[in-house]
């Protein structure tokens, strides 16, 4: 079988086959996940933090996102509400790591070398091995270290933790779904705890207010009784004083009715009152008659 010109075509030139979709480079994808911030897509810089889903971020990028959520349209941090939702990671530096200044293309560069390793197994944190960290302390170790050395405390800092507190860094889709479910359960539980605490606080406050009201009522009753006693005592004193005053007035009135009573000799009368009468010394020495009474001595 031939064509014009004596050419012999091949099968792939005659039969059209369905093209396979382009596949992403797995190594490049792994390097992007483990060496770049999931929010800013820039190279990770210390301090490095992680969320409850195990994604890696530069802390400055997260703070900038929380201050202005409109600055990034990326949904990698939509589940981060505040700084309490992230954990600062405690990483172990790789002593054999050498930072590459610039890629000039004149030599081979190993992209799989990592800046950090597991302090127990010395595995590099480059995406080939699974790494985890307890949510309470943030110490990063390989999953093999947690499996081989089974313990209830962290192998690095000694802080106790639960198996549910372990977060896989850059895990598979199944790991992400599991971590998201646990995150939502924790948040729902924390919300219920806060609500119960708030209600108990309100109950305690209302009970305290009731006790204070009872104490205040008792205090008012006691003060009322004391006031009544004081009023009664003062009434009795004023009554006795009034009686004594009345007696004195009556005695003074009786003395004034006597024929021998003289105003000038009355010790209770004032000088102004005594000066109205001719018996006063000033009236005896004046050169004219009294302005009220008629005195024949001066007429």
Short mmCIF file of C-alpha atoms in Angstrom, two decimals:
data_model
loop_
_atom_site.label_atom_id
_atom_site.label_comp_id
_atom_site.label_asym_id
_atom_site.label_seq_id
_atom_site.Cartn_x
_atom_site.Cartn_y
_atom_site.Cartn_z
CA UNK A 1 0.00 0.00 0.00
CA UNK A 2 1.48 3.30 -1.03
CA UNK A 3 0.60 6.90 -1.77
CA UNK A 4 1.58 9.30 -4.44
CA UNK A 5 5.31 9.62 -4.63
CA UNK A 6 5.94 6.10 -3.41
CA UNK A 7 5.64 6.92 0.31
CA UNK A 8 4.53 4.29 2.80
CA UNK A 9 2.47 5.78 5.71
CA UNK A 10 2.58 4.44 9.23
CA UNK A 11 -0.37 3.41 11.36
CA UNK A 12 -0.28 6.42 13.66
CA UNK A 13 -0.50 8.66 10.61
CA UNK A 14 -3.65 6.95 9.36
CA UNK A 15 -5.49 6.14 12.64
CA UNK A 16 -6.47 8.98 14.94
CA UNK A 17 -6.23 8.05 18.60
CA UNK A 18 -7.52 9.97 21.64
CA UNK A 19 -4.83 12.12 23.16
CA UNK A 20 -3.96 11.49 26.78
CA UNK A 21 -4.44 14.43 29.15
CA UNK A 22 -1.33 16.14 30.31
CA UNK A 23 -0.22 15.02 33.74
CA UNK A 24 1.45 17.27 36.25
CA UNK A 25 4.99 16.50 37.30
CA UNK A 26 4.62 14.77 40.67
CA UNK A 27 8.10 15.76 41.81
CA UNK A 28 7.44 19.42 41.01
CA UNK A 29 4.09 19.25 42.77
CA UNK A 30 5.71 17.72 45.85
CA UNK A 31 8.41 20.40 45.94
CA UNK A 32 5.75 23.12 45.63
CA UNK A 33 3.80 21.70 48.59
CA UNK A 34 6.73 21.17 50.95
CA UNK A 35 8.90 24.17 50.12
CA UNK A 36 6.35 26.90 49.36
CA UNK A 37 3.66 28.67 51.38
CA UNK A 38 0.16 27.36 50.58
CA UNK A 39 -1.24 30.90 50.79
CA UNK A 40 1.29 33.19 49.10
CA UNK A 41 2.94 30.50 46.89
CA UNK A 42 6.31 31.94 47.91
CA UNK A 43 9.22 30.03 49.42
CA UNK A 44 8.67 29.11 53.06
CA UNK A 45 10.42 31.34 55.56
CA UNK A 46 10.80 30.97 59.30
CA UNK A 47 8.65 31.02 61.38
CA UNK A 48 6.68 28.27 59.63
CA UNK A 49 3.16 27.44 60.81
CA UNK A 50 0.54 24.85 59.94
CA UNK A 51 -3.24 24.74 60.15
CA UNK A 52 -5.53 21.95 61.36
CA UNK A 53 -5.55 20.49 57.83
CA UNK A 54 -1.75 20.08 57.74
CA UNK A 55 -0.94 22.80 55.18
CA UNK A 56 2.30 24.78 55.50
CA UNK A 57 2.37 28.58 55.66
CA UNK A 58 4.74 31.41 56.36
CA UNK A 59 3.45 33.09 59.50
CA UNK A 60 3.74 36.60 58.07
CA UNK A 61 1.51 35.61 55.15
CA UNK A 62 -1.19 34.30 57.49
CA UNK A 63 -1.09 37.47 59.60
CA UNK A 64 -1.43 39.60 56.46
CA UNK A 65 -4.36 37.47 55.30
CA UNK A 66 -6.14 37.81 58.66
CA UNK A 67 -5.69 41.58 58.60
CA UNK A 68 -7.05 41.90 55.07
CA UNK A 69 -8.93 38.87 53.75
CA UNK A 70 -9.62 40.59 50.43
CA UNK A 71 -5.89 40.69 49.66
CA UNK A 72 -5.92 37.01 48.61
CA UNK A 73 -8.49 35.17 46.53
CA UNK A 74 -6.91 31.81 47.37
CA UNK A 75 -9.12 29.44 49.37
CA UNK A 76 -6.20 27.64 51.07
CA UNK A 77 -6.75 29.61 54.29
CA UNK A 78 -10.52 30.15 54.36
CA UNK A 79 -10.82 27.83 57.39
CA UNK A 80 -8.36 29.95 59.43
CA UNK A 81 -10.36 32.32 61.63
CA UNK A 82 -7.59 33.69 63.87
CA UNK A 83 -4.08 32.89 65.11
CA UNK A 84 -5.48 30.25 67.48
CA UNK A 85 -6.25 28.07 64.44
CA UNK A 86 -2.57 27.75 63.46
CA UNK A 87 0.37 26.08 65.21
CA UNK A 88 3.96 27.27 64.98
CA UNK A 89 6.06 24.26 64.00
CA UNK A 90 9.21 23.18 65.85
CA UNK A 91 11.46 21.91 63.06
CA UNK A 92 14.83 20.15 63.26
CA UNK A 93 17.43 21.61 60.83
CA UNK A 94 19.22 19.27 58.40
CA UNK A 95 22.99 19.56 59.05
CA UNK A 96 23.86 18.36 55.53
CA UNK A 97 21.59 20.84 53.76
CA UNK A 98 23.23 23.54 51.64
CA UNK A 99 21.10 26.37 50.40
CA UNK A 100 21.29 26.99 46.65
CA UNK A 101 22.17 30.60 45.86
CA UNK A 102 20.99 30.60 42.23
CA UNK A 103 20.21 28.04 39.52
CA UNK A 104 22.65 28.85 36.71
CA UNK A 105 22.03 25.60 34.84
CA UNK A 106 25.68 24.59 34.87
CA UNK A 107 25.31 21.73 37.36
CA UNK A 108 22.83 19.22 38.69
CA UNK A 109 20.60 20.42 41.54
CA UNK A 110 18.92 17.89 43.77
CA UNK A 111 15.46 19.26 44.48
CA UNK A 112 14.64 16.44 46.88
CA UNK A 113 17.00 17.60 49.61
CA UNK A 114 15.21 19.25 52.49
CA UNK A 115 16.18 21.89 55.02
CA UNK A 116 14.57 19.92 57.85
CA UNK A 117 14.71 16.30 59.07
CA UNK A 118 13.07 14.06 61.66
CA UNK A 119 15.07 14.21 64.92
CA UNK A 120 14.39 10.50 65.62
CA UNK A 121 14.80 8.72 62.27
CA UNK A 122 16.81 11.43 60.42
CA UNK A 123 14.44 11.22 57.45
CA UNK A 124 14.34 14.30 55.26
CA UNK A 125 11.15 16.31 55.21
CA UNK A 126 10.87 16.40 51.40
CA UNK A 127 7.49 14.78 50.72
CA UNK A 128 8.70 11.22 50.18
CA UNK A 129 7.89 10.31 53.77
CA UNK A 130 4.86 11.17 55.86
CA UNK A 131 5.44 13.70 58.63
CA UNK A 132 3.13 14.56 61.55
CA UNK A 133 3.00 16.89 64.52
CA UNK A 134 0.91 16.97 67.72
CA UNK A 135 -1.50 19.89 67.63
CA UNK A 136 -0.68 20.99 71.20
CA UNK A 137 3.11 21.30 70.94
CA UNK A 138 3.90 21.52 67.19
CA UNK A 139 7.00 19.25 67.21
CA UNK A 140 7.45 17.79 63.70
CA UNK A 141 8.48 14.12 63.45
CA UNK A 142 8.11 11.41 60.84
CA UNK A 143 5.12 9.07 61.01
CA UNK A 144 7.52 6.15 61.34
CA UNK A 145 8.90 7.63 64.56
CA UNK A 146 5.41 7.80 66.07
CA UNK A 147 4.64 4.22 64.99
CA UNK A 148 7.92 2.62 66.05
CA UNK A 149 8.15 4.40 69.42
CA UNK A 150 4.63 4.19 70.77
CA UNK A 151 4.14 6.62 73.61
CA UNK A 152 1.60 9.06 75.04
CA UNK A 153 4.13 11.89 75.16
CA UNK A 154 5.97 13.77 72.45
CA UNK A 155 9.39 12.27 71.60
CA UNK A 156 10.95 15.71 71.38
CA UNK A 157 9.49 17.89 74.16
CA UNK A 158 7.77 15.29 76.39
CA UNK A 159 4.34 16.92 76.32
CA UNK A 160 1.42 14.44 76.48
CA UNK A 161 -0.88 14.17 73.45
CA UNK A 162 -3.76 12.11 72.06
CA UNK A 163 -3.81 10.09 68.86
CA UNK A 164 -6.59 12.39 67.58
CA UNK A 165 -4.26 15.37 68.05
CA UNK A 166 -1.79 14.14 65.41
CA UNK A 167 -1.97 16.16 62.19
CA UNK A 168 -0.46 14.80 58.97
CA UNK A 169 1.46 17.41 56.98
CA UNK A 170 0.42 17.66 53.31
CA UNK A 171 -1.52 14.40 53.50
CA UNK A 172 -3.63 12.71 50.85
CA UNK A 173 -7.24 13.62 50.05
CA UNK A 174 -8.45 11.01 52.55
CA UNK A 175 -6.19 12.51 55.22
CA UNK A 176 -7.53 15.98 54.43
CA UNK A 177 -11.15 14.82 54.74
CA UNK A 178 -10.41 13.10 58.05
CA UNK A 179 -8.60 16.17 59.43
CA UNK A 180 -11.43 18.46 58.33
CA UNK A 181 -14.02 16.27 60.04
CA UNK A 182 -12.00 16.26 63.28
CA UNK A 183 -11.54 20.04 63.03
CA UNK A 184 -15.29 20.62 62.72
CA UNK A 185 -15.98 18.28 65.64
CA UNK A 186 -13.47 20.13 67.84
CA UNK A 187 -14.94 23.49 66.93
CA UNK A 188 -18.51 22.33 67.59
CA UNK A 189 -17.45 20.89 70.95
CA UNK A 190 -15.60 24.10 71.87
CA UNK A 191 -18.68 26.15 70.92
CA UNK A 192 -20.92 24.03 73.16
CA UNK A 193 -18.40 24.31 76.00
CA UNK A 194 -18.30 28.10 75.70
CA UNK A 195 -22.10 28.25 75.62
CA UNK A 196 -22.41 26.05 78.71
CA UNK A 197 -19.76 28.09 80.51
CA UNK A 198 -21.57 31.31 79.62
CA UNK A 199 -24.91 29.95 80.88
CA UNK A 200 -23.34 28.72 84.13
CA UNK A 201 -21.75 32.15 84.57
CA UNK A 202 -25.16 33.80 84.09
CA UNK A 203 -26.72 31.41 86.63
CA UNK A 204 -23.98 32.16 89.15
CA UNK A 205 -24.39 35.89 88.57
CA UNK A 206 -28.17 35.72 89.01
CA UNK A 207 -27.76 33.65 92.20
CA UNK A 208 -25.23 36.18 93.46
CA UNK A 209 -27.63 39.02 92.68
CA UNK A 210 -30.41 37.22 94.56
CA UNK A 211 -28.15 36.71 97.59
CA UNK A 212 -27.15 40.36 97.50
CA UNK A 213 -30.81 41.36 97.26
CA UNK A 214 -31.67 39.18 100.29
CA UNK A 215 -28.78 40.65 102.28
CA UNK A 216 -29.81 44.17 101.26
CA UNK A 217 -33.43 43.49 102.28
CA UNK A 218 -32.31 42.20 105.67
CA UNK A 219 -30.08 45.23 106.07
CA UNK A 220 -32.94 47.59 105.21
CA UNK A 221 -35.25 45.83 107.69
CA UNK A 222 -32.60 46.09 110.41
CA UNK A 223 -32.02 49.76 109.66
CA UNK A 224 -35.80 50.39 109.71
CA UNK A 225 -36.10 48.77 113.13
CA UNK A 226 -33.18 50.79 114.45
CA UNK A 227 -34.69 53.98 113.03
CA UNK A 228 -38.02 53.21 114.68
CA UNK A 229 -36.27 52.68 118.00
CA UNK A 230 -34.35 55.94 117.58
CA UNK A 231 -37.54 57.83 116.66
CA UNK A 232 -39.37 56.37 119.62
CA UNK A 233 -36.49 57.23 121.95
CA UNK A 234 -36.24 60.77 120.51
CA UNK A 235 -40.02 61.21 120.85
CA UNK A 236 -39.84 60.17 124.49
CA UNK A 237 -36.95 62.58 125.07
CA UNK A 238 -38.72 65.46 123.31
CA UNK A 239 -41.90 64.73 125.30
CA UNK A 240 -40.03 64.81 128.58
CA UNK A 241 -38.25 68.01 127.51
CA UNK A 242 -41.55 69.60 126.57
CA UNK A 243 -43.02 68.65 129.92
CA UNK A 244 -40.08 70.16 131.77
CA UNK A 245 -40.31 73.34 129.67
CA UNK A 246 -44.02 73.62 130.35
CA UNK A 247 -43.43 73.19 134.06
CA UNK A 248 -40.77 75.90 134.01
CA UNK A 249 -43.07 78.24 132.07
CA UNK A 250 -45.90 77.62 134.53
CA UNK A 251 -43.61 78.28 137.50
CA UNK A 252 -42.33 81.46 135.88
CA UNK A 253 -45.88 82.60 135.12
CA UNK A 254 -46.94 82.03 138.75
CA UNK A 255 -43.98 84.04 139.96
CA UNK A 256 -44.86 86.88 137.55
CA UNK A 257 -48.44 86.99 138.89
CA UNK A 258 -47.22 87.71 142.39
CA UNK A 259 -47.45 91.36 143.57
CA UNK A 260 -43.78 91.45 144.56
CA UNK A 261 -42.53 90.55 141.01
CA UNK A 262 -40.23 93.10 139.37
CA UNK A 263 -38.95 92.93 135.79
CA UNK A 264 -35.67 94.56 136.71
CA UNK A 265 -34.98 91.81 139.22
CA UNK A 266 -36.00 88.95 136.89
CA UNK A 267 -32.80 86.99 135.99
CA UNK A 268 -34.49 85.43 132.99
CA UNK A 269 -35.39 88.73 131.28
CA UNK A 270 -32.99 90.34 128.80
CA UNK A 271 -31.52 93.84 129.10
CA UNK A 272 -33.44 95.01 126.00
CA UNK A 273 -36.71 93.93 127.59
CA UNK A 274 -35.84 95.52 130.96
CA UNK A 275 -34.98 98.83 129.26
CA UNK A 276 -38.63 99.25 128.22
CA UNK A 277 -39.66 99.85 131.80
CA UNK A 278 -39.08 102.87 134.03
CA UNK A 279 -37.54 100.70 136.68
CA UNK A 280 -34.44 100.32 134.49
CA UNK A 281 -31.34 102.32 135.47
CA UNK A 282 -31.17 104.09 132.11
CA UNK A 283 -34.68 105.49 132.63
CA UNK A 284 -33.81 106.88 136.02
CA UNK A 285 -30.86 108.92 134.72
CA UNK A 286 -32.41 110.34 131.50
CA UNK A 287 -33.14 114.07 131.20
CA UNK A 288 -36.61 113.80 129.63
CA UNK A 289 -39.82 111.91 130.19
CA UNK A 290 -40.24 108.33 129.10
CA UNK A 291 -41.63 107.91 125.59
CA UNK A 292 -44.24 105.33 126.64
CA UNK A 293 -45.32 106.18 130.16
CA UNK A 294 -45.97 109.45 131.83
CA UNK A 295 -43.54 110.20 134.62
CA UNK A 296 -44.46 113.17 136.80
CA UNK A 297 -40.84 113.42 137.97
CA UNK A 298 -39.88 115.05 134.67
CA UNK A 299 -43.01 117.21 134.01
#
